Amino acid sequence: MKIEEEKFGMLCNGKKVKLFTLSAGDLKISMINYGATWTSLVIPSRKGGRDDVLLGYSGLDGYLSDTKFFGVTVGRFANRIGGASFSLNGKTYHLNANDNKNNLHSGWRGFDKQIWKAETYKEDDGVYVRFELESPDGDCGFPGNLKAVVSYGLTKSHELIADYHVQVDVPCPVNLTNHAYFNLAGEGKGTVLSHEVTLYSSTYVEVDDKAIPTGRLNSVKDTDFDFLTNREICCGAVEKFSGYDHCFVVDGQPGKLRNCADVYEPGSGRSMRIFTTQPGVQFYTGNFLDGSAGKQGSRYIKHSGFCLETQHFPDTPNQNEFPSCIFGPDKDYHEKTVFSFGF
């Protein structure tokens, strides 16, 4: 196991951005403290080659101007909140309307646009980076003073661990995730439409034409959302609706670590299994990638990466029937996701 640290760049205010690289087993991941962002994940294949399987940028400038959320840690609330507002304990809170009239990933300066405190450490059979961020009362329109602690690490058994812990001093919606875009063939190596996916979800969150939940949880049976048996991404909604951008309800008990998704890329033989304590997982197929420049001259066209963002359901602050996302002084937020890789 190995931990490396180096300078990645500097902001205009003089704050340094650091790059942390962790190596364990056959995997290597790099992260920066700007946005607590995953910048690369290098994995071998059955053919003997090694590829970076994360979409992203080669330098800091790309991340500073990023609008696709490549690899960032999203908060205070990941995904969309309808009408860019919610009511809690008799008070209405107004948020940034940065997605039509809705709020997306907390607004213009969410956790993904901030410098996190960071320290590295070793524990048992793994190496980790522990990121910390303090968010003051009123930040992006949300109530309460909040402290987020996010640990990312690799283990010798080829697992990528993501552990999220939040404390806030008044009741507040909380929903953290990492917005990594994967291409198990290697970033820049075409689309992900031939990847084979299984989602352990019998229902999904129905949304309107602005991607805001209607409040209904629909069965996937006999629909384009049925990934209960392994099938290629190119089937179903990609053909009808230009792609998936939907939250799937993870079967089993929220709060318990359980399998939510499996992905296999036949060309390289790489596979990824995801386990989570979260109630849902947002399956996004890179529908809004537009050919913009990525790493090493790559161009990220539509569907050249996919996301599986473990999280609470979108618009939960306005949906009383969804599992609660309200945390506060008597209830901390603590969720965990494990990505297990094979090759």
Coordinates of C-alpha atoms in Angstrom, one line a residue:
M1 CA 0.0 0.0 0.0
K2 CA 1.2 3.5 -0.8
I3 CA 0.1 7.1 -0.3
E4 CA 1.5 10.0 -2.3
E5 CA 0.8 13.8 -2.1
E6 CA 1.7 16.6 -4.5
K7 CA 0.6 20.0 -5.6
F8 CA -2.2 20.0 -8.3
G9 CA -2.6 23.7 -8.7
M10 CA -3.5 27.0 -7.0
L11 CA -6.7 29.0 -6.8
C12 CA -6.8 32.8 -7.6
N13 CA -7.1 33.4 -3.8
G14 CA -3.8 31.7 -3.2
K15 CA -5.2 28.5 -1.8
K16 CA -3.3 25.3 -2.8
V17 CA -5.1 22.4 -4.4
K18 CA -3.5 19.1 -3.5
L19 CA -3.5 15.8 -5.3
F20 CA -3.6 12.6 -3.3
T21 CA -2.8 9.2 -4.9
L22 CA -3.6 5.9 -3.1
S23 CA -2.3 2.5 -4.2
A24 CA -3.5 -0.8 -2.8
G25 CA -3.5 -4.2 -4.5
D26 CA -3.8 -3.6 -8.2
L27 CA -5.7 -0.4 -8.0
K28 CA -4.6 3.3 -7.9
I29 CA -6.9 6.2 -7.3
S30 CA -6.1 10.0 -7.3
M31 CA -8.2 12.7 -5.6
I32 CA -8.0 16.4 -5.1
N33 CA -9.2 18.5 -2.2
Y34 CA -11.1 20.8 -4.5
G35 CA -14.6 19.4 -4.4
A36 CA -13.2 16.2 -2.7
T37 CA -13.0 15.0 -6.3
W38 CA -11.9 11.7 -7.8
T39 CA -9.7 12.5 -10.7
S40 CA -8.5 9.0 -11.8
L41 CA -8.9 5.3 -11.1
V42 CA -6.4 3.0 -12.8
I43 CA -7.4 -0.7 -13.0
P44 CA -5.8 -3.6 -14.8
S45 CA -7.7 -5.8 -17.3
R46 CA -7.7 -9.5 -18.2
K47 CA -5.7 -8.5 -21.4
G48 CA -2.9 -7.2 -19.2
G49 CA -3.3 -3.5 -19.8
R50 CA -4.1 -0.8 -17.3
D51 CA -6.6 2.0 -17.9
D52 CA -8.0 5.0 -16.1
V53 CA -11.7 4.3 -15.9
L54 CA -12.9 7.7 -14.7
L55 CA -13.9 10.7 -16.9
G56 CA -12.3 13.9 -15.9
Y57 CA -9.6 16.5 -16.7
S58 CA -5.8 16.6 -16.8
G59 CA -5.4 19.8 -14.8
L60 CA -7.1 22.1 -12.3
D61 CA -8.5 24.5 -14.9
G62 CA -10.9 21.8 -16.2
Y63 CA -12.3 21.2 -12.7
L64 CA -12.7 24.9 -12.0
S65 CA -14.9 25.4 -15.1
D66 CA -16.6 22.0 -14.9
T67 CA -20.3 21.9 -15.4
K68 CA -20.7 18.0 -15.6
F69 CA -19.7 17.3 -11.9
F70 CA -16.9 14.9 -12.9
G71 CA -15.9 12.9 -9.8
V72 CA -17.0 15.5 -7.3
T73 CA -18.5 15.1 -3.9
V74 CA -22.0 16.6 -4.0
G75 CA -23.8 18.3 -1.1
R76 CA -25.5 19.5 0.9
F77 CA -28.2 17.9 -1.2
A78 CA -27.4 15.8 -4.2
N79 CA -29.8 15.7 -7.2
R80 CA -32.8 17.9 -7.7
I81 CA -35.1 19.8 -5.4
G82 CA -38.3 21.0 -7.2
G83 CA -39.1 24.7 -7.3
A84 CA -35.7 25.4 -5.7
S85 CA -37.4 25.5 -2.3
F86 CA -38.7 23.4 0.6
S87 CA -40.6 23.9 3.8
L88 CA -39.4 22.7 7.2
N89 CA -40.9 23.3 10.6
G90 CA -43.1 26.0 9.2
K91 CA -40.4 27.9 7.4
T92 CA -39.8 28.0 3.6
Y93 CA -36.1 27.9 2.4
H94 CA -35.2 29.3 -1.0
L95 CA -32.3 27.8 -2.9
N96 CA -30.4 28.6 -6.1
A97 CA -32.6 27.9 -9.2
N98 CA -29.7 26.5 -11.3
D99 CA -31.6 23.9 -13.3
N100 CA -34.5 25.6 -15.0
K101 CA -36.6 26.6 -12.0
N102 CA -35.2 23.8 -9.8
N103 CA -32.2 23.3 -7.7
L104 CA -29.5 20.8 -8.8
H105 CA -26.7 19.5 -6.6
S106 CA -27.3 22.3 -4.1
G107 CA -26.7 25.3 -6.4
W108 CA -23.9 27.4 -7.9
R109 CA -21.4 26.8 -5.0
G110 CA -22.1 23.5 -3.5
F111 CA -19.6 21.2 -1.8
D112 CA -18.1 20.5 -5.3
K113 CA -16.8 24.1 -5.6
Q114 CA -15.0 24.3 -2.3
I115 CA -11.6 23.4 -0.8
W116 CA -11.9 20.6 1.8
K117 CA -9.4 20.0 4.6
A118 CA -7.7 16.7 3.9
E119 CA -5.4 14.2 5.6
T120 CA -4.3 10.7 4.6
Y121 CA -4.1 7.6 6.8
K122 CA -3.7 3.8 6.8
E123 CA -6.1 1.5 8.5
D124 CA -6.2 -2.3 8.5
D125 CA -5.7 -3.4 4.9
G126 CA -6.5 0.0 3.3
V127 CA -5.2 3.5 2.6
Y128 CA -7.5 6.5 2.8
V129 CA -8.0 10.3 2.5
R130 CA -10.2 11.9 5.1
F131 CA -11.9 15.1 3.8
E132 CA -13.6 17.7 6.1
L133 CA -15.8 20.7 5.2
E134 CA -17.7 23.1 7.4
S135 CA -20.8 24.7 5.8
P136 CA -22.2 27.7 7.7
D137 CA -25.9 28.4 8.4
G138 CA -27.5 29.8 5.2
D139 CA -24.9 28.2 2.8
C140 CA -26.7 27.8 -0.6
G141 CA -29.9 28.6 1.3
F142 CA -29.9 25.6 3.7
P143 CA -30.3 26.0 7.4
G144 CA -27.8 25.1 10.2
N145 CA -24.1 24.9 10.7
L146 CA -23.0 21.7 9.2
K147 CA -19.8 19.6 9.3
A148 CA -19.2 16.9 6.7
V149 CA -16.5 14.2 7.0
V150 CA -16.0 12.1 3.9
S151 CA -13.4 9.2 3.8
Y152 CA -12.4 7.6 0.5
G153 CA -10.0 4.8 0.3
L154 CA -8.7 1.6 -1.4
T155 CA -8.2 -1.8 0.2
K156 CA -6.0 -4.7 -0.8
S157 CA -9.1 -6.7 -1.9
H158 CA -9.7 -4.2 -4.7
E159 CA -12.5 -2.3 -3.0
L160 CA -13.1 1.5 -3.2
I161 CA -14.7 2.6 0.1
A162 CA -16.8 5.8 0.4
D163 CA -17.9 6.8 3.9
Y164 CA -20.1 9.9 4.5
H165 CA -20.7 11.4 8.0
V166 CA -22.5 14.7 8.6
Q167 CA -23.4 16.6 11.7
V168 CA -25.7 19.7 11.6
D169 CA -27.0 21.8 14.6
V170 CA -30.6 22.3 13.4
P171 CA -32.8 20.0 11.2
C172 CA -31.7 20.2 7.6
P173 CA -32.0 18.0 4.4
V174 CA -28.7 16.1 3.8
N175 CA -27.9 14.0 0.9
L176 CA -24.2 13.3 -0.2
T177 CA -22.8 11.3 -3.0
N178 CA -19.9 11.1 -5.4
H179 CA -20.6 11.9 -9.0
A180 CA -18.0 9.7 -10.7
Y181 CA -18.4 8.9 -14.4
F182 CA -17.2 5.4 -15.2
N183 CA -16.2 3.8 -18.5
L184 CA -14.8 0.4 -17.6
A185 CA -13.2 0.1 -21.1
G186 CA -11.2 3.2 -20.2
E187 CA -11.9 6.9 -20.3
G188 CA -12.1 8.2 -23.8
K189 CA -12.6 4.7 -25.3
G190 CA -16.1 5.2 -26.9
T191 CA -19.5 5.0 -25.3
V192 CA -20.7 2.8 -22.4
L193 CA -23.8 1.5 -24.3
S194 CA -22.3 -2.1 -24.5
H195 CA -21.7 -2.3 -20.8
E196 CA -23.9 -4.9 -19.1
V197 CA -25.8 -3.7 -16.0
T198 CA -27.8 -5.3 -13.2
L199 CA -29.7 -3.1 -10.8
Y200 CA -31.1 -4.7 -7.7
S201 CA -34.2 -2.5 -7.8
S202 CA -37.8 -3.6 -8.2
T203 CA -39.1 0.0 -8.3
Y204 CA -37.9 3.4 -9.5
V205 CA -38.8 7.0 -8.8
E206 CA -41.1 8.3 -11.5
V207 CA -40.3 11.9 -12.6
D208 CA -41.9 14.5 -14.8
D209 CA -40.4 16.1 -17.9
K210 CA -38.1 18.3 -15.7
A211 CA -36.8 15.3 -13.8
I212 CA -38.7 16.1 -10.7
P213 CA -40.4 13.2 -8.9
T214 CA -44.2 12.9 -9.1
G215 CA -44.2 11.1 -5.8
R216 CA -44.9 7.7 -7.3
L217 CA -42.6 4.7 -7.1
N218 CA -43.2 2.5 -10.1
S219 CA -42.5 -1.2 -10.7
V220 CA -39.8 -1.9 -13.2
K221 CA -41.5 -5.1 -14.4
D222 CA -42.2 -5.1 -18.1
T223 CA -40.7 -1.6 -18.6
D224 CA -37.4 -0.2 -20.0
F225 CA -36.3 0.3 -16.3
D226 CA -36.1 -3.5 -15.6
F227 CA -32.4 -4.2 -15.0
L228 CA -33.1 -7.0 -12.5
T229 CA -31.5 -9.4 -15.0
N230 CA -28.2 -8.4 -16.6
R231 CA -28.6 -6.5 -19.9
E232 CA -26.8 -3.9 -22.0
I233 CA -27.3 -0.2 -21.3
C234 CA -28.2 0.4 -25.0
C235 CA -31.6 -1.4 -24.5
G236 CA -34.7 0.5 -23.4
A237 CA -34.7 4.1 -22.4
V238 CA -31.5 5.1 -24.1
E239 CA -33.3 4.5 -27.4
K240 CA -36.6 6.1 -26.4
F241 CA -35.6 9.0 -24.2
S242 CA -32.0 9.6 -25.1
G243 CA -30.8 7.9 -21.9
Y244 CA -31.3 7.2 -18.2
D245 CA -31.2 9.8 -15.5
H246 CA -33.4 8.1 -12.9
C247 CA -33.3 7.1 -9.3
F248 CA -33.8 3.4 -8.6
V249 CA -35.0 2.2 -5.3
V250 CA -32.5 -0.2 -3.9
D251 CA -34.1 -3.5 -2.7
G252 CA -33.6 -4.4 0.9
Q253 CA -33.5 -2.3 4.1
P254 CA -32.0 1.2 3.9
G255 CA -29.2 1.6 6.4
K256 CA -27.9 -2.0 5.7
L257 CA -25.0 -2.5 3.3
R258 CA -26.4 -4.4 0.4
N259 CA -25.7 -5.0 -3.3
C260 CA -27.3 -2.3 -5.5
A261 CA -25.6 -2.7 -8.9
D262 CA -23.3 -4.9 -11.0
V263 CA -21.6 -3.7 -14.2
Y264 CA -19.5 -5.7 -16.7
E265 CA -17.5 -4.5 -19.7
P266 CA -17.0 -7.5 -22.1
G267 CA -14.1 -6.1 -24.0
S268 CA -11.8 -5.6 -21.1
G269 CA -13.4 -8.2 -18.7
R270 CA -13.6 -5.5 -16.0
S271 CA -16.5 -5.7 -13.6
M272 CA -17.8 -3.5 -10.8
R273 CA -20.1 -4.4 -7.9
I274 CA -21.6 -1.7 -5.8
F275 CA -22.9 -2.1 -2.2
T276 CA -24.6 0.7 -0.3
T277 CA -26.6 1.7 2.8
Q278 CA -28.4 4.4 0.9
P279 CA -32.1 4.0 -0.1
G280 CA -31.5 4.8 -3.8
V281 CA -29.1 4.9 -6.7
Q282 CA -29.2 7.5 -9.5
F283 CA -28.4 5.8 -12.8
Y284 CA -27.2 8.4 -15.3
T285 CA -25.9 7.5 -18.8
G286 CA -24.1 10.7 -19.7
N287 CA -26.9 12.1 -21.7
F288 CA -25.6 15.7 -21.6
L289 CA -22.0 15.0 -22.5
D290 CA -21.4 17.1 -25.6
G291 CA -17.9 16.2 -26.9
S292 CA -16.1 18.6 -24.6
A293 CA -12.4 18.0 -23.9
G294 CA -11.3 15.6 -21.2
K295 CA -8.0 14.0 -20.2
Q296 CA -5.1 13.5 -22.6
G297 CA -7.0 14.8 -25.6
S298 CA -10.1 12.7 -25.0
R299 CA -13.5 14.0 -26.2
Y300 CA -16.4 13.0 -24.1
I301 CA -19.3 12.5 -26.4
K302 CA -22.9 11.6 -25.4
H303 CA -23.0 8.3 -23.4
S304 CA -19.2 8.1 -23.0
G305 CA -19.6 7.5 -19.2
F306 CA -22.2 6.4 -16.7
C307 CA -22.8 7.3 -13.1
L308 CA -24.3 5.2 -10.3
E309 CA -24.7 7.8 -7.6
T310 CA -25.9 6.2 -4.3
Q311 CA -28.2 8.6 -2.5
H312 CA -31.5 9.5 -1.0
F313 CA -34.3 10.1 -3.6
P314 CA -34.4 13.4 -5.4
D315 CA -36.8 16.1 -4.1
T316 CA -37.1 14.2 -0.8
P317 CA -37.5 17.5 1.2
N318 CA -40.8 18.0 -0.7
Q319 CA -42.0 14.4 -0.7
N320 CA -43.4 13.2 2.6
E321 CA -43.8 9.6 1.5
F322 CA -40.1 9.2 0.6
P323 CA -37.5 8.0 3.3
S324 CA -36.7 11.1 5.3
C325 CA -33.6 13.0 4.5
I326 CA -33.9 15.4 7.5
F327 CA -31.0 15.2 9.9
G328 CA -30.1 17.4 12.8
P329 CA -28.6 17.7 16.3
D330 CA -30.1 14.5 17.5
K331 CA -29.6 12.5 14.3
D332 CA -26.4 12.4 12.4
Y333 CA -26.2 11.4 8.7
H334 CA -24.0 8.4 8.1
E335 CA -24.0 6.4 4.8
K336 CA -21.5 4.0 3.2
T337 CA -20.9 2.8 -0.4
V338 CA -18.4 0.1 -1.5
F339 CA -17.2 -0.4 -5.1
S340 CA -15.7 -3.8 -5.7
F341 CA -13.7 -4.3 -8.9
G342 CA -12.9 -7.5 -10.8
F343 CA -10.7 -8.0 -13.9

